[in-house]
Structure formats: structure tokens, C-alpha cells
Amino acid sequence: MLAEELYRPLAQKLVDAEMNRREVVRLTAEYPDLTVEEGYRIQDELIAIKQEQGHRVIALKMGFTSQAKMKQMNVHEPIYGSVFDYMNVEDGVLHLDELIHPKVEAEIAFILGSDLEGPGVTGAQALAATAYVVPALEIIDSRYENFHFTLPDVLADNTSSSRVFLGSALHRPDGMELDLVGVTLSINGQVKDLGAGAAVLGHPAHSVAMLANMLSRKGRKLRKGDMILTGGITGAHPLSEGDVVTGMWGGLGSIQFVVTR
Ligand code: OOG
Ligand code: MG
């Protein structure tokens, strides 16, 4: 069991790694018995540190909700983390100088129109509670060396949260078949990856339901107005200076950004 006094310093170590843009050795190298629960407790400390610094959570995110992501990172269990205000990029430019080894992945985000409280929330209930959906390109940037981690490590590291580009148009989900929405992810005009909403647990609304159910175990619930990133439909792709990245979603529009130093 991880000693009580270690949660804060381990969270601080990951906050520092992000701020200094320096990768660190995964926590399980030193603490091989770290559990999933302890990983979430370090994440809670990390969120508290950021909030003390004046940052605000703008979205929750699910991870490892598709085969593409689970296979790529060799983690086979859905996870959740937080996205902060400073991570939201609105000028279409990703600055490599601020990051370690960023990768991009295509997702669908939900914005709730009513509260959603587990346990036992279904995909249909999650969809009924959804006011809008919006496409998202998520930038993940593990603070760990070579992007190598185990499940407890990536939980402690706030699920590699780094940046997010959101589509500019909100779409009502009514009558939309989000499982059948096709997505392409292109870099410099070349399609690097593609998929459909169904890649995410059969339907991205299942990811929102799962999050509500996971949070209920901690006495938490999702609230009206909350935004949820439902997880990568595509695998994550590394980025280089000069790249022009384009995500296109059937019926939801597109997002483009450029990568600079
Ligand atoms: C962890 C974050 C996973 C997703 O959409 O599956 C994630 C990682 O892959 O580094 O954001
Ligand atoms: Mg993601």
C-alpha cells in the first residue's frame, strides 16, 4: 500500500514534468504494486494541485474505450481523467515547445443538458441527457518516458491529458446515428487513420454512461453542462513541426490545426 504522505509528492512530480516538459520514469518502476485505486488517488491530488494554481476543469474524458486505443497502448480497461481550461486551444495552433511528445486522436465530445447519476445508467439514458455533441481532436502527452505506462501510471498522470481542439459547431444528437458517424484523421493531406463512432464501446453514448457509473462509485455524478470526451475512435498519431492536422466527422464538421515550435 502506498504510504499516505506519498500521494501529494507523486502528483507534484507529474505536475512538474508537465510544466518543465521533461518526461519522467513511470511510477510503477519504483512502486510496482501501485493499484488502480491509488492511481486515481494520485490523479485526485494532481487535480487539487492544478485547482490551487487557479486552473479549472472544463471537461471530463474517458480513455481506452476503443480497440484501436487499447491495442496501441496495451491497456485494456476504460479510464477517466480531467481536462483543464488552459488545455483548450482556440487559435488552431499547437506549440511543441509547451509539450513533451504529443499525439493526436479523433473523438466525439458530449455536452449534457441534464444531470446523469449512476449506478445503472444506460447508453440510451446518457443520450437522452445529452444536449449537444461536438467533434474533438484530443492531444495526449504522457509525462512518462517513451509514452510507456501501466494502468495505475496513466491514471496518476491524469490520463495523459494535454490539449484539446473542439469543433466550432454544436450538434443536437436527436436523430443522429453517432455510432455510424465516420471519422478521418489526416496529417498533411494524408489519411493516417479512420473509424466510426461505433469504435467507442459500440456507441459513444455508452462511454458517457460508463463514466456516470464509474463516478457513482465515488459518490459523484455528471451535471447539466458537463462536457465529456468519450475516447479516441482512432489510434493516436505523433506530431512534428509543420504538420497540418485535419479531422473530419460525417455530419459533425471538421477541425484543423497546425503544429509549430
Ligand atoms: C491515455 C489517454 C487515453 C483515449 O482517448 O483513449 C485517451 C493515453 O493513451 O496516453 O485519451
Ligand atoms: Mg483521448
Short mmCIF file of C-alpha atoms and ligand atoms in Angstrom, two decimals:
data_model
loop_
_atom_site.label_atom_id
_atom_site.label_comp_id
_atom_site.label_asym_id
_atom_site.label_seq_id
_atom_site.Cartn_x
_atom_site.Cartn_y
_atom_site.Cartn_z
CA MET A 1 0.00 0.00 0.00
CA LEU A 2 1.26 3.44 -0.91
CA ALA A 3 2.07 5.50 2.19
CA GLU A 4 -0.36 8.36 2.78
CA GLU A 5 2.35 11.02 2.61
CA LEU A 6 3.41 9.94 -0.91
CA TYR A 7 0.26 10.92 -2.85
CA ARG A 8 1.00 14.64 -2.92
CA PRO A 9 4.68 14.44 -3.92
CA LEU A 10 3.97 11.88 -6.64
CA ALA A 11 1.21 14.10 -8.05
CA GLN A 12 3.55 17.10 -7.80
CA LYS A 13 6.24 15.20 -9.68
CA LEU A 14 3.82 14.71 -12.61
CA VAL A 15 2.67 18.34 -12.48
CA ASP A 16 6.33 19.42 -12.59
CA ALA A 17 7.06 17.07 -15.50
CA GLU A 18 4.26 18.72 -17.46
CA MET A 19 5.38 22.25 -16.55
CA ASN A 20 9.04 21.60 -17.28
CA ARG A 21 8.28 19.49 -20.38
CA ARG A 22 10.50 16.75 -19.05
CA GLU A 23 9.45 13.13 -19.18
CA VAL A 24 9.82 11.06 -16.02
CA VAL A 25 10.19 7.36 -15.28
CA ARG A 26 6.80 5.70 -14.76
CA LEU A 27 5.75 5.48 -11.12
CA THR A 28 5.40 1.69 -11.20
CA ALA A 29 9.15 1.36 -11.82
CA GLU A 30 9.60 2.50 -8.21
CA TYR A 31 6.22 1.35 -6.86
CA PRO A 32 5.44 -1.88 -8.74
CA ASP A 33 2.44 -2.65 -6.52
CA LEU A 34 0.64 0.61 -7.26
CA THR A 35 -3.07 -0.15 -7.64
CA VAL A 36 -5.75 1.36 -9.86
CA GLU A 37 -7.35 2.94 -6.80
CA GLU A 38 -4.03 4.51 -5.80
CA GLY A 39 -3.57 5.75 -9.36
CA TYR A 40 -6.91 7.58 -9.11
CA ARG A 41 -5.94 8.98 -5.70
CA ILE A 42 -2.75 10.46 -7.17
CA GLN A 43 -4.88 11.87 -10.00
CA ASP A 44 -7.19 13.47 -7.41
CA GLU A 45 -4.15 15.11 -5.79
CA LEU A 46 -2.93 16.30 -9.20
CA ILE A 47 -6.34 17.89 -9.89
CA ALA A 48 -6.25 19.55 -6.46
CA ILE A 49 -2.78 20.99 -7.17
CA LYS A 50 -3.95 22.41 -10.52
CA GLN A 51 -7.03 23.92 -8.89
CA GLU A 52 -4.84 25.52 -6.23
CA GLN A 53 -2.86 27.02 -9.14
CA GLY A 54 -6.10 28.59 -10.37
CA HIS A 55 -6.96 26.18 -13.19
CA ARG A 56 -10.49 24.98 -13.79
CA VAL A 57 -11.77 21.64 -15.07
CA ILE A 58 -13.64 22.21 -18.37
CA ALA A 59 -14.32 18.59 -19.33
CA LEU A 60 -14.03 15.03 -18.18
CA LYS A 61 -12.56 12.47 -20.51
CA MET A 62 -12.78 8.75 -20.98
CA GLY A 63 -9.83 6.78 -22.29
CA PHE A 64 -9.26 3.30 -23.68
CA THR A 65 -12.84 2.98 -24.87
CA SER A 66 -11.89 1.63 -28.33
CA GLN A 67 -9.94 -1.38 -29.54
CA ALA A 68 -7.68 0.96 -31.51
CA LYS A 69 -6.55 2.69 -28.31
CA MET A 70 -6.42 -0.40 -26.09
CA LYS A 71 -4.26 -2.28 -28.58
CA GLN A 72 -1.96 0.67 -29.23
CA MET A 73 -1.22 1.38 -25.56
CA ASN A 74 -1.71 -2.18 -24.24
CA VAL A 75 -4.16 -1.02 -21.58
CA HIS A 76 -7.48 -2.81 -21.74
CA GLU A 77 -9.71 -1.04 -19.25
CA PRO A 78 -11.60 2.24 -19.69
CA ILE A 79 -10.32 5.10 -17.52
CA TYR A 80 -11.27 8.70 -16.82
CA GLY A 81 -9.45 11.96 -16.25
CA SER A 82 -9.92 15.72 -16.37
CA VAL A 83 -9.31 18.39 -18.99
CA PHE A 84 -8.34 21.87 -17.74
CA ASP A 85 -9.13 25.33 -19.10
CA TYR A 86 -5.56 26.01 -20.23
CA MET A 87 -5.65 22.86 -22.36
CA ASN A 88 -8.37 24.21 -24.65
CA VAL A 89 -6.71 25.59 -27.81
CA GLU A 90 -8.79 28.10 -29.72
CA ASP A 91 -6.37 29.62 -32.25
CA GLY A 92 -5.68 26.49 -34.30
CA VAL A 93 -2.00 26.30 -33.35
CA LEU A 94 -0.30 23.59 -31.32
CA HIS A 95 3.03 24.69 -29.84
CA LEU A 96 5.52 21.83 -29.49
CA ASP A 97 7.66 23.94 -27.14
CA GLU A 98 4.95 23.58 -24.50
CA LEU A 99 4.79 19.79 -24.72
CA ILE A 100 6.86 16.60 -24.44
CA HIS A 101 5.88 14.12 -27.18
CA PRO A 102 2.29 14.93 -28.18
CA LYS A 103 -0.01 12.68 -30.18
CA VAL A 104 -3.41 13.43 -31.71
CA GLU A 105 -6.57 11.32 -31.70
CA ALA A 106 -10.11 11.89 -33.01
CA GLU A 107 -13.07 11.81 -30.64
CA ILE A 108 -16.68 12.83 -30.16
CA ALA A 109 -17.50 15.00 -27.14
CA PHE A 110 -20.88 15.25 -25.40
CA ILE A 111 -22.36 18.20 -23.52
CA LEU A 112 -25.07 17.27 -21.04
CA GLY A 113 -28.43 19.00 -20.86
CA SER A 114 -29.33 17.34 -17.57
CA ASP A 115 -27.65 15.59 -14.64
CA LEU A 116 -26.71 11.95 -15.01
CA GLU A 117 -26.25 9.86 -11.90
CA GLY A 118 -25.23 6.22 -11.70
CA PRO A 119 -25.23 3.39 -10.97
CA GLY A 120 -27.14 1.66 -13.72
CA VAL A 121 -27.11 4.47 -16.30
CA THR A 122 -27.69 3.11 -19.82
CA GLY A 123 -26.42 4.40 -23.15
CA ALA A 124 -29.99 5.41 -24.04
CA GLN A 125 -30.28 7.43 -20.82
CA ALA A 126 -26.92 9.08 -21.47
CA LEU A 127 -28.07 10.02 -24.95
CA ALA A 128 -31.37 11.37 -23.63
CA ALA A 129 -29.40 13.56 -21.17
CA THR A 130 -27.20 14.95 -23.95
CA ALA A 131 -27.88 18.47 -25.21
CA TYR A 132 -25.15 18.62 -27.85
CA VAL A 133 -22.33 16.67 -29.42
CA VAL A 134 -19.22 18.28 -30.81
CA PRO A 135 -16.18 16.80 -32.58
CA ALA A 136 -12.84 16.93 -30.78
CA LEU A 137 -9.19 16.36 -31.61
CA GLU A 138 -7.51 15.43 -28.36
CA ILE A 139 -3.79 15.92 -27.81
CA ILE A 140 -2.40 13.40 -25.36
CA ASP A 141 1.11 13.89 -23.99
CA SER A 142 2.13 11.27 -21.46
CA ARG A 143 4.56 12.62 -18.91
CA TYR A 144 6.26 9.20 -18.91
CA GLU A 145 9.36 8.21 -20.86
CA ASN A 146 8.57 6.90 -24.33
CA PHE A 147 4.83 7.03 -23.60
CA HIS A 148 5.29 3.77 -21.65
CA PHE A 149 3.00 3.17 -18.72
CA THR A 150 0.70 0.71 -16.99
CA LEU A 151 -2.90 1.38 -15.96
CA PRO A 152 -2.09 2.86 -12.49
CA ASP A 153 0.63 5.06 -14.04
CA VAL A 154 -1.62 6.61 -16.67
CA LEU A 155 -4.36 7.22 -14.07
CA ALA A 156 -1.89 9.09 -11.86
CA ASP A 157 -0.84 11.14 -14.90
CA ASN A 158 -4.41 12.37 -15.41
CA THR A 159 -4.76 10.05 -18.43
CA SER A 160 -2.13 11.95 -20.47
CA SER A 161 -4.44 14.99 -20.81
CA SER A 162 -2.67 17.81 -22.58
CA ARG A 163 -4.64 19.84 -25.13
CA VAL A 164 -7.95 19.74 -26.97
CA PHE A 165 -9.31 21.29 -30.15
CA LEU A 166 -13.10 21.36 -30.21
CA GLY A 167 -15.33 21.78 -33.25
CA SER A 168 -16.94 25.19 -33.55
CA ALA A 169 -20.49 23.97 -34.21
CA LEU A 170 -22.68 22.21 -31.66
CA HIS A 171 -24.96 19.49 -32.96
CA ARG A 172 -28.11 18.13 -31.39
CA PRO A 173 -27.84 14.36 -31.11
CA ASP A 174 -31.55 13.78 -31.83
CA GLY A 175 -31.96 11.63 -34.88
CA MET A 176 -28.23 11.32 -35.37
CA GLU A 177 -26.69 7.86 -35.58
CA LEU A 178 -23.50 8.64 -33.70
CA ASP A 179 -22.29 5.05 -33.97
CA LEU A 180 -22.35 5.39 -37.75
CA VAL A 181 -20.56 8.74 -37.91
CA GLY A 182 -17.40 8.21 -39.94
CA VAL A 183 -14.17 9.94 -38.94
CA THR A 184 -10.93 10.54 -40.81
CA LEU A 185 -7.72 11.85 -39.27
CA SER A 186 -5.29 13.32 -41.78
CA ILE A 187 -1.82 14.79 -41.44
CA ASN A 188 -0.53 16.93 -44.30
CA GLY A 189 -3.33 15.77 -46.54
CA GLN A 190 -2.70 12.08 -46.00
CA VAL A 191 -5.30 9.98 -44.21
CA LYS A 192 -3.47 8.47 -41.23
CA ASP A 193 -6.39 6.80 -39.55
CA LEU A 194 -10.15 6.41 -39.77
CA GLY A 195 -13.04 4.91 -37.92
CA ALA A 196 -16.65 5.30 -36.87
CA GLY A 197 -18.38 6.28 -33.65
CA ALA A 198 -19.17 2.61 -33.02
CA ALA A 199 -15.46 2.06 -32.29
CA VAL A 200 -16.18 3.59 -28.87
CA LEU A 201 -17.89 0.83 -26.87
CA GLY A 202 -20.37 0.24 -29.70
CA HIS A 203 -21.73 3.78 -29.40
CA PRO A 204 -20.05 6.83 -27.81
CA ALA A 205 -23.09 7.35 -25.53
CA HIS A 206 -22.03 4.10 -23.80
CA SER A 207 -18.82 5.86 -22.80
CA VAL A 208 -20.80 8.66 -21.11
CA ALA A 209 -22.98 6.09 -19.34
CA MET A 210 -19.90 4.19 -18.19
CA LEU A 211 -18.37 7.40 -16.83
CA ALA A 212 -21.54 8.19 -14.87
CA ASN A 213 -21.47 4.67 -13.44
CA MET A 214 -17.75 4.84 -12.58
CA LEU A 215 -18.22 8.21 -10.85
CA SER A 216 -21.17 6.89 -8.84
CA ARG A 217 -18.81 4.51 -7.05
CA LYS A 218 -17.13 7.61 -5.64
CA GLY A 219 -20.38 9.35 -4.79
CA ARG A 220 -20.03 11.69 -7.77
CA LYS A 221 -22.36 12.43 -10.67
CA LEU A 222 -22.31 14.16 -14.02
CA ARG A 223 -24.10 17.50 -14.13
CA LYS A 224 -26.01 19.57 -16.65
CA GLY A 225 -23.47 21.48 -18.75
CA ASP A 226 -20.64 18.99 -18.22
CA MET A 227 -18.57 18.12 -21.29
CA ILE A 228 -17.29 14.58 -21.74
CA LEU A 229 -14.69 13.42 -24.25
CA THR A 230 -15.75 9.86 -25.00
CA GLY A 231 -12.33 8.47 -26.02
CA GLY A 232 -10.24 8.02 -29.15
CA ILE A 233 -12.07 6.48 -32.10
CA THR A 234 -8.76 6.31 -33.95
CA GLY A 235 -5.33 5.44 -32.62
CA ALA A 236 -3.09 8.31 -31.51
CA HIS A 237 -0.56 9.72 -34.00
CA PRO A 238 2.69 11.56 -33.21
CA LEU A 239 3.13 15.13 -34.41
CA SER A 240 6.05 17.05 -35.90
CA GLU A 241 6.81 20.69 -36.55
CA GLY A 242 4.98 21.97 -39.62
CA ASP A 243 2.26 19.32 -39.60
CA VAL A 244 -1.23 20.35 -40.66
CA VAL A 245 -3.74 18.10 -38.91
CA THR A 246 -7.32 17.67 -40.11
CA GLY A 247 -10.12 15.69 -38.53
CA MET A 248 -13.37 15.21 -40.43
CA TRP A 249 -16.58 13.75 -38.96
CA GLY A 250 -19.60 12.81 -41.10
CA GLY A 251 -22.37 15.26 -40.26
CA LEU A 252 -20.39 16.97 -37.47
CA GLY A 253 -17.93 19.08 -39.44
CA SER A 254 -14.15 19.27 -39.28
CA ILE A 255 -11.27 20.62 -37.19
CA GLN A 256 -7.88 21.72 -38.45
CA PHE A 257 -4.74 22.88 -36.66
CA VAL A 258 -1.09 23.45 -37.42
CA VAL A 259 1.91 22.32 -35.39
CA THR A 260 4.69 24.84 -34.74
CA ARG A 261 7.73 25.06 -32.46
C1 OOG B 1 -4.02 7.74 -22.33
C2 OOG B 1 -5.22 8.54 -22.75
C3 OOG B 1 -6.25 7.70 -23.47
C4 OOG B 1 -8.20 7.85 -25.10
O1 OOG B 1 -8.96 8.57 -25.76
O2 OOG B 1 -8.22 6.62 -25.20
C5 OOG B 1 -7.24 8.53 -24.21
C6 OOG B 1 -3.02 7.57 -23.43
O3 OOG B 1 -3.30 6.92 -24.43
O4 OOG B 1 -1.90 8.09 -23.25
O5 OOG B 1 -7.28 9.74 -24.13
MG MG B 2 -8.49 10.58 -25.70
#
